Coordinates of C-alpha atoms and ligand atoms in Angstrom, one line a residue:
X1 CA 19.6 -67.5 8.9
X2 CA 21.5 -67.7 5.6
X3 CA 24.0 -70.6 5.3
X4 CA 27.1 -68.4 5.6
X5 CA 25.8 -66.8 8.8
X6 CA 24.5 -70.0 10.3
X7 CA 28.0 -71.5 9.8
X8 CA 29.6 -68.7 11.8
X9 CA 27.1 -69.1 14.6
X10 CA 27.7 -72.9 14.8
X11 CA 31.4 -72.2 15.0
X12 CA 30.8 -69.7 17.9
X13 CA 28.8 -72.4 19.8
X14 CA 31.5 -75.1 19.2
X15 CA 34.3 -72.8 20.2
X16 CA 32.8 -71.2 23.2
X17 CA 31.2 -74.2 24.9
X18 CA 28.6 -73.6 27.5
X19 CA 28.7 -69.8 27.2
X20 CA 25.0 -69.5 26.6
X21 CA 24.6 -65.8 27.1
X22 CA 27.4 -65.2 24.5
X23 CA 25.7 -67.5 22.1
X24 CA 22.4 -65.7 22.6
X25 CA 24.0 -62.2 22.0
X26 CA 25.8 -63.5 18.8
X27 CA 22.6 -65.2 17.5
X28 CA 20.6 -62.0 17.9
X29 CA 23.1 -59.9 15.9
X30 CA 23.8 -62.5 13.2
X31 CA 20.1 -63.1 12.7
X32 CA 19.6 -59.4 11.9
X33 CA 22.4 -59.6 9.2
X34 CA 20.5 -61.6 6.6
X35 CA 19.0 -58.6 4.8
X36 CA 22.3 -56.7 5.2
X37 CA 24.3 -59.4 3.6
X38 CA 21.7 -60.0 1.0
X39 CA 22.1 -56.4 -0.1
X40 CA 25.9 -56.1 0.5
X41 CA 27.4 -59.6 0.1
X42 CA 31.0 -58.2 0.7
X43 CA 30.3 -58.2 4.4
X44 CA 30.4 -62.0 4.4
X45 CA 33.8 -62.0 2.6
X46 CA 37.4 -62.0 4.0
X47 CA 36.1 -63.9 7.1
X48 CA 34.8 -60.6 8.4
X49 CA 32.0 -62.3 10.4
X50 CA 34.4 -64.9 11.8
X51 CA 36.7 -62.1 12.9
X52 CA 34.0 -59.9 14.5
X53 CA 32.7 -62.7 16.7
X54 CA 36.2 -63.5 18.0
X55 CA 37.6 -61.2 20.8
X56 CA 40.9 -59.5 19.9
X57 CA 42.2 -60.3 23.4
X58 CA 40.9 -62.1 26.5
X59 CA 42.5 -61.5 29.8
X60 CA 41.7 -63.7 32.9
X61 CA 43.5 -63.2 36.2
X62 CA 43.6 -64.2 39.9
X63 CA 42.4 -61.5 42.3
X64 CA 43.4 -62.4 45.9
X65 CA 42.3 -60.2 48.7
X66 CA 42.0 -60.3 52.5
X67 CA 38.7 -59.7 54.3
X68 CA 38.2 -57.8 57.6
X69 CA 38.6 -61.0 59.6
X70 CA 41.9 -61.8 58.0
X71 CA 40.6 -64.5 55.7
X72 CA 42.0 -64.7 52.2
X73 CA 39.7 -64.9 49.2
X74 CA 40.4 -65.6 45.6
X75 CA 38.2 -64.2 42.9
X76 CA 38.6 -64.3 39.1
X77 CA 39.1 -61.1 37.1
X78 CA 38.3 -60.6 33.4
X79 CA 38.8 -58.1 30.7
X80 CA 37.6 -59.0 27.2
X81 CA 39.1 -56.5 24.6
X82 CA 36.7 -57.4 21.9
X83 CA 37.0 -54.9 19.0
X84 CA 39.2 -51.8 18.5
X85 CA 38.2 -50.9 15.0
X86 CA 36.5 -47.7 16.0
X87 CA 38.7 -46.6 18.9
X88 CA 40.1 -47.8 22.3
X89 CA 38.2 -50.6 23.9
X90 CA 35.4 -49.1 26.0
X91 CA 33.0 -50.7 28.3
X92 CA 32.1 -51.3 32.0
X93 CA 33.3 -53.6 34.7
X94 CA 30.8 -55.8 36.5
X95 CA 31.2 -57.2 40.0
X96 CA 28.6 -59.9 40.6
X97 CA 28.9 -63.5 41.8
X98 CA 27.3 -64.7 38.5
X99 CA 30.2 -63.3 36.4
X100 CA 32.0 -65.7 34.1
X101 CA 33.8 -65.6 30.7
X102 CA 30.5 -66.1 28.8
X103 CA 28.7 -63.3 30.5
X104 CA 31.6 -60.9 30.0
X105 CA 31.9 -62.0 26.4
X106 CA 28.2 -61.4 25.7
X107 CA 28.5 -57.9 27.2
X108 CA 31.7 -57.1 25.3
X109 CA 30.1 -58.3 22.0
X110 CA 27.0 -56.1 22.6
X111 CA 29.3 -53.2 23.5
X112 CA 30.9 -53.2 20.0
X113 CA 27.7 -52.3 18.3
X114 CA 26.3 -50.1 21.0
X115 CA 29.5 -48.0 21.0
X116 CA 29.4 -47.9 17.2
X117 CA 25.8 -46.5 17.4
X118 CA 27.1 -43.6 19.5
X119 CA 29.4 -42.5 16.6
X120 CA 32.0 -41.3 19.1
X121 CA 35.0 -43.4 18.1
X122 CA 35.0 -46.1 20.8
X123 CA 35.7 -49.8 20.4
X124 CA 34.1 -52.5 22.5
X125 CA 35.2 -54.3 25.7
X126 CA 33.9 -55.5 29.0
X127 CA 35.3 -56.8 32.2
X128 CA 34.6 -57.6 35.8
X129 CA 34.8 -60.3 38.5
X130 CA 32.8 -62.8 40.3
X131 CA 33.4 -60.8 43.5
X132 CA 30.1 -60.0 45.4
X133 CA 30.2 -56.5 47.0
X134 CA 26.9 -57.1 48.9
X135 CA 27.5 -57.0 52.6
X136 CA 31.2 -56.1 52.3
X137 CA 32.7 -53.2 54.2
X138 CA 34.2 -50.2 52.4
X139 CA 37.7 -51.5 53.5
X140 CA 37.0 -54.9 51.9
X141 CA 35.7 -53.4 48.7
X142 CA 38.8 -51.1 48.6
X143 CA 41.2 -54.0 49.1
X144 CA 39.4 -56.0 46.4
X145 CA 39.5 -53.1 43.9
X146 CA 43.2 -52.5 44.6
X147 CA 44.1 -56.1 43.9
X148 CA 41.9 -56.2 40.8
X149 CA 43.6 -53.0 39.5
X150 CA 47.1 -54.3 40.3
X151 CA 46.7 -56.7 37.4
X152 CA 44.3 -54.7 35.2
X153 CA 46.5 -51.6 35.1
X154 CA 49.0 -53.3 32.7
X155 CA 46.3 -53.8 30.1
X156 CA 44.5 -50.4 30.0
X157 CA 45.2 -46.8 29.2
X158 CA 43.4 -43.7 27.9
X159 CA 44.2 -44.7 24.2
X160 CA 44.1 -48.4 24.8
X161 CA 41.2 -49.6 27.0
X162 CA 39.0 -47.4 29.2
X163 CA 36.8 -49.3 31.7
X164 CA 33.8 -47.9 33.6
X165 CA 31.0 -49.1 35.9
X166 CA 28.3 -51.7 35.5
X167 CA 26.5 -53.9 38.0
X168 CA 28.2 -53.7 41.3
X169 CA 30.6 -51.0 40.2
X170 CA 29.8 -47.4 40.9
X171 CA 31.6 -44.2 42.0
X172 CA 33.1 -45.8 45.1
X173 CA 34.7 -48.7 43.2
X174 CA 35.9 -46.5 40.3
X175 CA 37.6 -44.2 43.0
X176 CA 39.5 -47.1 44.6
X177 CA 40.5 -48.4 41.2
X178 CA 41.7 -45.0 40.0
X179 CA 43.7 -44.5 43.1
X180 CA 45.5 -47.8 42.6
X181 CA 46.1 -47.2 38.9
X182 CA 47.6 -43.7 39.6
X183 CA 49.8 -45.1 42.3
X184 CA 51.2 -48.0 40.2
X185 CA 51.6 -46.1 36.9
X186 CA 52.7 -42.9 38.6
X187 CA 50.5 -41.1 36.1
X188 CA 47.3 -39.0 36.5
X189 CA 45.6 -40.4 33.4
X190 CA 42.2 -39.1 34.1
X191 CA 40.9 -40.6 30.8
X192 CA 41.8 -44.2 31.8
X193 CA 38.5 -44.8 33.6
X194 CA 35.1 -43.1 33.3
X195 CA 32.4 -42.6 36.0
X196 CA 34.9 -40.7 38.1
X197 CA 34.0 -38.3 40.9
X198 CA 33.3 -34.8 39.8
X199 CA 36.3 -33.5 41.8
X200 CA 38.8 -35.7 40.0
X201 CA 37.8 -35.7 36.3
X202 CA 34.3 -37.0 36.3
X203 CA 31.5 -35.6 34.1
X204 CA 28.2 -34.2 35.1
X205 CA 25.3 -36.3 33.8
X206 CA 27.4 -39.6 33.7
X207 CA 25.6 -40.9 36.8
X208 CA 22.2 -40.1 35.3
X209 CA 23.0 -40.9 31.7
X210 CA 22.0 -44.6 31.2
X211 CA 18.6 -44.3 32.8
X212 CA 18.0 -40.9 31.2
X213 CA 19.0 -42.2 27.8
X214 CA 16.7 -45.2 28.0
X215 CA 13.7 -43.0 28.8
X216 CA 14.7 -40.5 26.0
X217 CA 14.8 -43.5 23.6
X218 CA 11.3 -44.5 24.7
X219 CA 10.1 -40.9 24.2
X220 CA 11.6 -40.9 20.7
X221 CA 9.9 -44.2 19.8
X222 CA 6.6 -42.9 21.1
X223 CA 7.0 -39.7 19.0
X224 CA 7.0 -41.7 15.8
X225 CA 3.4 -42.6 16.7
X226 CA 2.5 -39.0 17.7
X227 CA 2.5 -40.0 21.3
X228 CA 4.6 -39.3 24.4
X229 CA 5.3 -40.5 28.0
X230 CA 3.0 -37.9 29.5
X231 CA 0.5 -39.6 31.8
X232 CA 1.9 -43.1 31.2
X233 CA 2.2 -45.7 33.9
X234 CA 5.8 -47.1 33.9
X235 CA 7.0 -50.5 35.2
X236 CA 10.7 -50.4 36.1
X237 CA 12.8 -53.3 37.3
X238 CA 16.1 -52.9 39.2
X239 CA 16.9 -50.4 41.9
X240 CA 20.4 -49.5 40.9
X241 CA 22.1 -46.8 38.9
X242 CA 20.1 -47.3 35.7
X243 CA 16.7 -47.9 37.3
X244 CA 16.9 -44.8 39.6
X245 CA 17.7 -42.4 36.9
X246 CA 15.2 -44.0 34.5
X247 CA 12.6 -43.2 37.1
X248 CA 13.9 -39.7 37.5
X249 CA 13.7 -38.9 33.8
X250 CA 10.3 -40.6 33.4
X251 CA 8.9 -38.4 36.2
X252 CA 10.4 -35.3 34.5
X253 CA 8.6 -36.2 31.3
X254 CA 5.2 -36.5 33.1
X255 CA 5.0 -40.3 33.4
X256 CA 4.4 -42.2 36.7
X257 CA 6.8 -45.0 37.5
X258 CA 5.2 -47.3 40.0
X259 CA 7.6 -50.2 40.6
X260 CA 11.3 -51.1 41.1
X261 CA 13.0 -54.3 42.3
X262 CA 16.2 -55.9 43.5
X263 CA 17.1 -59.6 44.0
X264 CA 15.0 -59.7 47.2
X265 CA 11.7 -58.8 45.5
X266 CA 9.8 -55.9 43.9
X267 CA 7.9 -52.9 45.2
X268 CA 4.6 -51.5 43.9
X269 CA 3.9 -47.9 44.8
X270 CA 0.7 -47.0 43.1
X271 CA 1.0 -43.4 44.1
X272 CA 4.2 -43.1 42.1
X273 CA 7.8 -43.9 43.3
X274 CA 9.2 -41.5 46.0
X275 CA 12.5 -40.9 44.3
X276 CA 14.2 -39.1 47.2
X277 CA 13.4 -42.0 49.5
X278 CA 14.6 -44.6 46.9
X279 CA 17.9 -42.7 46.5
X280 CA 18.3 -42.5 50.3
X281 CA 17.7 -46.2 50.7
X282 CA 19.8 -47.4 47.7
X283 CA 22.5 -44.8 47.1
X284 CA 23.2 -43.6 50.6
X285 CA 22.3 -46.5 52.8
X286 CA 23.0 -49.3 50.3
X287 CA 19.9 -51.0 51.7
X288 CA 17.3 -53.4 50.3
X289 CA 14.0 -52.5 48.7
X290 CA 12.1 -53.6 51.9
X291 CA 13.7 -50.6 53.6
X292 CA 11.7 -48.3 51.3
X293 CA 8.4 -50.1 52.0
X294 CA 8.9 -49.7 55.8
X295 CA 9.1 -45.9 55.4
X296 CA 6.5 -45.4 52.6
X297 CA 2.8 -45.9 53.5
X298 CA 0.9 -47.5 50.7
X299 CA 3.9 -49.2 49.0
X300 CA 4.0 -52.9 49.1
X301 CA 6.8 -55.5 48.8
X302 CA 6.2 -58.6 46.7
X303 CA 8.6 -61.5 47.0
X304 CA 7.0 -64.0 44.6
X305 CA 6.4 -63.7 40.9
X306 CA 8.0 -60.9 38.9
X307 CA 7.6 -57.2 38.5
X308 CA 6.3 -57.8 35.0
X309 CA 3.0 -59.1 36.6
X310 CA 2.2 -55.4 37.3
X311 CA 0.2 -53.9 34.5
X312 CA 1.5 -50.6 32.9
X313 CA 1.8 -48.7 29.6
X314 CA 5.6 -48.8 29.4
X315 CA 8.2 -51.3 30.7
X316 CA 11.8 -50.4 31.5
X317 CA 13.9 -53.5 32.4
X318 CA 16.9 -52.0 34.2
X319 CA 18.3 -55.0 36.3
X320 CA 20.0 -57.7 34.4
X321 CA 20.1 -60.2 31.4
X322 CA 17.2 -62.5 30.7
X323 CA 15.1 -61.0 33.5
X324 CA 12.0 -60.7 31.2
X325 CA 11.0 -64.0 29.6
X326 CA 8.3 -65.1 27.1
X327 CA 5.7 -65.6 29.8
X328 CA 6.5 -62.2 31.4
X329 CA 6.2 -60.6 27.9
X330 CA 2.8 -62.2 27.4
X331 CA 1.6 -60.9 30.8
X332 CA 2.9 -57.4 30.0
X333 CA 1.1 -57.4 26.6
X334 CA -2.1 -58.5 28.2
X335 CA -1.8 -55.7 30.7
X336 CA -1.7 -53.2 27.9
X337 CA 2.1 -52.5 27.6
X338 CA 2.9 -50.8 24.3
X339 CA 6.5 -49.7 24.8
X340 CA 9.6 -51.5 26.1
X341 CA 12.9 -49.7 26.3
X342 CA 15.8 -51.8 27.6
X343 CA 18.0 -50.0 30.2
X344 CA 19.8 -53.3 31.0
X345 CA 21.9 -55.3 28.7
X346 CA 19.9 -58.1 27.0
X347 CA 17.1 -58.2 29.7
X348 CA 14.5 -59.7 27.3
X349 CA 14.9 -63.3 26.3
X350 CA 14.6 -64.2 22.6
X351 CA 11.1 -65.4 23.2
X352 CA 10.1 -62.1 24.9
X353 CA 11.6 -60.1 22.0
X354 CA 9.6 -62.3 19.5
X355 CA 6.4 -61.7 21.5
X356 CA 6.9 -57.9 21.5
X357 CA 7.7 -57.8 17.8
X358 CA 4.7 -60.1 16.9
X359 CA 2.4 -57.8 18.9
X360 CA 3.9 -54.8 17.0
X361 CA 4.7 -52.7 20.1
X362 CA 7.6 -50.3 20.3
X363 CA 10.6 -52.3 21.4
X364 CA 14.0 -50.6 21.9
X365 CA 16.8 -53.1 22.3
X366 CA 19.5 -52.4 24.9
X367 CA 22.4 -51.7 22.5
X368 CA 20.5 -48.7 21.3
X369 CA 18.3 -47.7 24.3
X370 CA 21.0 -47.9 27.0
X371 CA 23.8 -46.4 25.0
X372 CA 23.5 -43.1 26.8
X373 CA 25.7 -44.3 29.6
X374 CA 28.7 -45.2 27.4
X375 CA 28.0 -42.1 25.2
X376 CA 28.4 -39.9 28.3
X377 CA 31.5 -41.9 29.2
X378 CA 32.9 -40.8 25.9
X379 CA 31.9 -37.2 26.7
X380 CA 33.9 -37.6 29.9
X381 CA 36.9 -38.8 28.0
X382 CA 36.5 -35.8 25.7
X383 CA 36.5 -33.4 28.7
X384 CA 39.5 -35.2 30.2
X385 CA 41.5 -34.9 26.9
X386 CA 40.6 -31.2 26.7
X387 CA 41.3 -30.6 30.4
X388 CA 37.9 -29.0 30.6
X389 CA 34.5 -29.4 32.4
X390 CA 31.0 -28.8 31.0
X391 CA 28.1 -27.7 33.1
X392 CA 25.1 -30.0 33.5
X393 CA 22.9 -28.4 30.8
X394 CA 25.7 -28.7 28.2
X395 CA 26.4 -32.4 29.0
X396 CA 22.7 -33.2 29.1
X397 CA 22.1 -31.5 25.8
X398 CA 24.9 -33.5 24.2
X399 CA 23.4 -36.7 25.6
X400 CA 19.9 -35.8 24.3
X401 CA 21.3 -35.2 20.9
X402 CA 23.2 -38.4 20.8
X403 CA 20.2 -40.5 21.9
X404 CA 18.1 -38.8 19.2
X405 CA 20.7 -39.6 16.6
X406 CA 20.9 -43.2 17.7
X407 CA 17.1 -43.5 17.5
X408 CA 17.1 -42.0 14.0
X409 CA 20.0 -44.3 12.8
X410 CA 17.9 -47.3 13.9
X411 CA 14.8 -46.1 12.2
X412 CA 16.8 -45.4 9.0
X413 CA 18.5 -48.7 8.9
X414 CA 15.3 -50.6 9.6
X415 CA 13.7 -48.8 6.6
X416 CA 16.7 -49.4 4.4
X417 CA 16.6 -53.2 5.0
X418 CA 12.8 -53.4 4.6
X419 CA 11.5 -53.7 8.1
X420 CA 10.3 -50.3 9.2
X421 CA 9.8 -49.9 12.9
X422 CA 12.0 -52.9 13.7
X423 CA 14.5 -51.4 16.1
X424 CA 16.3 -54.7 16.7
X425 CA 17.2 -55.0 13.0
X426 CA 17.9 -51.2 12.8
X427 CA 20.3 -51.2 15.8
X428 CA 22.2 -54.3 14.7
X429 CA 22.4 -53.3 11.0
X430 CA 23.5 -49.7 11.7
X431 CA 26.0 -50.7 14.4
X432 CA 27.4 -53.7 12.4
X433 CA 27.9 -51.8 9.2
X434 CA 29.8 -49.0 10.9
X435 CA 32.3 -51.5 12.5
X436 CA 32.5 -53.7 9.4
X437 CA 33.3 -50.8 7.1
X438 CA 36.3 -49.8 9.3
X439 CA 37.5 -53.4 9.7
X440 CA 37.6 -53.8 6.0
X441 CA 39.5 -50.5 5.7
X442 CA 42.1 -51.7 8.2
X443 CA 42.7 -55.0 6.4
X444 CA 43.1 -58.5 7.8
X445 CA 44.0 -57.7 11.4
Ligands
NDP1 P1 23.6 -51.7 39.8 O1 24.5 -52.6 40.4 O2 23.6 -50.2 40.1 O3 22.1 -52.2 40.0 C1 21.7 -53.4 39.5 C2 20.3 -53.7 40.0 O4 19.8 -54.8 39.4 C3 20.2 -53.9 41.5 O5 19.0 -53.5 42.0 C4 20.3 -55.4 41.6 O6 19.7 -56.0 42.7 C5 19.6 -55.9 40.4 N1 20.1 -57.1 39.9 C6 21.3 -57.3 39.4 N2 21.5 -58.6 39.1 C7 20.4 -59.2 39.4 C8 20.0 -60.6 39.4 N3 20.8 -61.5 38.9 N4 18.8 -60.9 39.8 C9 18.0 -59.9 40.3 N5 18.3 -58.6 40.4 C10 19.5 -58.3 39.9 O7 23.8 -51.8 38.2 P2 23.3 -50.9 37.0 O8 22.1 -50.2 37.4 O9 24.5 -50.1 36.6 O10 23.1 -51.9 35.8 C11 21.8 -52.5 35.5 C12 21.8 -53.0 34.1 O11 22.1 -51.9 33.2 C13 22.8 -54.1 33.8 O12 22.3 -55.0 32.8 C14 24.0 -53.3 33.2 O13 24.8 -54.1 32.3 C15 23.1 -52.3 32.4 N6 23.8 -51.1 32.0 C16 24.4 -50.2 32.9 C17 25.1 -49.1 32.5 C18 25.7 -48.1 33.5 O14 26.1 -47.1 33.0 N7 25.7 -48.4 34.7 C19 25.1 -48.7 31.1 C20 24.4 -49.6 30.2 C21 23.8 -50.7 30.6 P3 20.7 -56.6 43.9 O15 21.4 -55.4 44.5 O16 19.8 -57.2 44.9 O17 21.6 -57.6 43.2
2IT2 O1 26.9 -51.5 29.4 C1 27.4 -50.4 29.3 O2 27.3 -49.7 28.3 C2 28.1 -49.9 30.5 N1 28.1 -50.5 31.6 C3 28.7 -48.5 30.5 C4 30.1 -48.6 29.8 C5 30.9 -47.3 29.8 O3 32.0 -47.4 29.4 O4 30.4 -46.3 30.3

C-alpha cells in the first residue's frame, strides 16, 4: 500500500480496536486504491480517505424483550449510518448471536461501494442485533422486533435510512418491524423498509434477487471466456435466502448445484438439489439440513470438514463472512473449481482471495456479485414512491440489466487501472470513485 493509504489503515485499526472484520473490509478496499490514487492523486486530498472510513453516525441501543416463559432478555441493537453521499443510507439488518459493532461496521462499509455499483442513488448502512431467532416462537420474534423498532424508528425514514433483511431477518421479521414502525409513527411509509410482503408494498423478485444476481454475475464472468454455466457442477454453501435462490437460478441456467449447508453441517446430493424439498424444509418448516437428508434418498449429511471439500466447477459461498479460508481455496482449486461468485458478504478470507487470484480463476467479490439484493430493494423503493407494482418479468429484467451493468463496470475499471480480469480491483475502484466524486462535490461534510 502507498504510505498515504497505509496511514489511513493504521488509524482505522487504532481507532476501532478489536474490530477485525471491519479492519479486513477496509484493508481490502484501501489495497485496491493504490493504482486509483496513483492516477488521480486528488482522491487522497482533503482527508477524503479518512472521512470515507469513518461512519457518519453509529447508533447502539438496548433491546429488552420478554420470552414466552415470562423471562426478560436484553439484546443490543445497532444501526451504522455509514455514508449518505449517494442517497439515503441503505442496507440490511442482521439478527445473529455473533453480531457486534465490528461486524455491522464491516457490512456497512462494504455496503457503501456495493450500493454505488448499482448506480441507483443509495447510500450505505447496516444494522442488526445479537438476538438469535433460532428456536424462538413467532410471538417471541414479534416481541423482539417490536422492541427493536421502538428505538430504531426514530432514526429511519424513506429519505433518511431504509433497512432491509440479512442473516436472520426475512419477510416475517420485516413484517413485525413494519407494523411497529407504522403504529408509532402513524404513517404508512411503505418506502421505509424493503423486503416487504407483496400485499403491503413488497416487490416481486426481491426474495430471489440476491441469489439470482450472484449466479447472473457468474454467468457474465464465464461469458468473458466464451463459456457458460450450462452443465457445470456447482458447490453452494448456506441454506438461507441467498443460497436457495442461487440454486434456483443455477438450475434454470442448466447447471447442477449439488450441495448446501447450515451451521449443523453440509449436504451432498450428487443427483442435484431437490429445490422444492429444500424450500419446504428451510422456508416453510424452518428446519435443519438433516431434515432434507431424511426425506431424500441418495443425499448425505456431513458434519465434519467443510462444504469446500466437495469438488465442483463453480463455488457460490452464500452463508457468512470468512467461511472460505486459504486451505478451502486450495482444496477447491485442486478439485477443478474455475469460478467463485460471492453471494455472501466477505465469505472468502484474504488468503482465499489471494489463492483464487494467483490461480487466475474468475473471482467475483461480494460487493459486486451479491448486489442484486440491494438493487432490487432500490427497485422496491422506486415502486413504493410511484405507488405502482411491476410484474415479475419486468422486475427480473431490471435486475438482469443492473447485474450486467455492474459486471461491465468492474471489467472497465479493472482495465482502466491496468489489471484486466481483476474483479476485486474493478469493483472497489468503480464503487469508490463514484462515492468519492460526490463527496468532493458536497464539500467537507
Ligand atoms: P439467512 O439467514 O437466510 O441464511 C443464512 C445461512 O447461512 C443459513 O443457512 C445459516 O445457517 C448460515 N450461516 C449463517 N451464519 C453462519 C455461521 N456463522 N456459521 C455457519 N453457517 C452460518 O441469510 P441470507 O441468506 O440472507 O444471508 C447469507 C449471506 O448473504 C450473508 O453473508 C448476508 O450478509 C449476505 N447477503 C444477503 C442479502 C439478502 O438480500 N438477504 C443481500 C446480500 C448479501 P444457520 O441457520 O444454521 O445459522
Ligand atoms: O448485504 C446486503 O446487501 C443486504 N443484506 C441487502 C440490503 C438491502 O437493503 O436490500
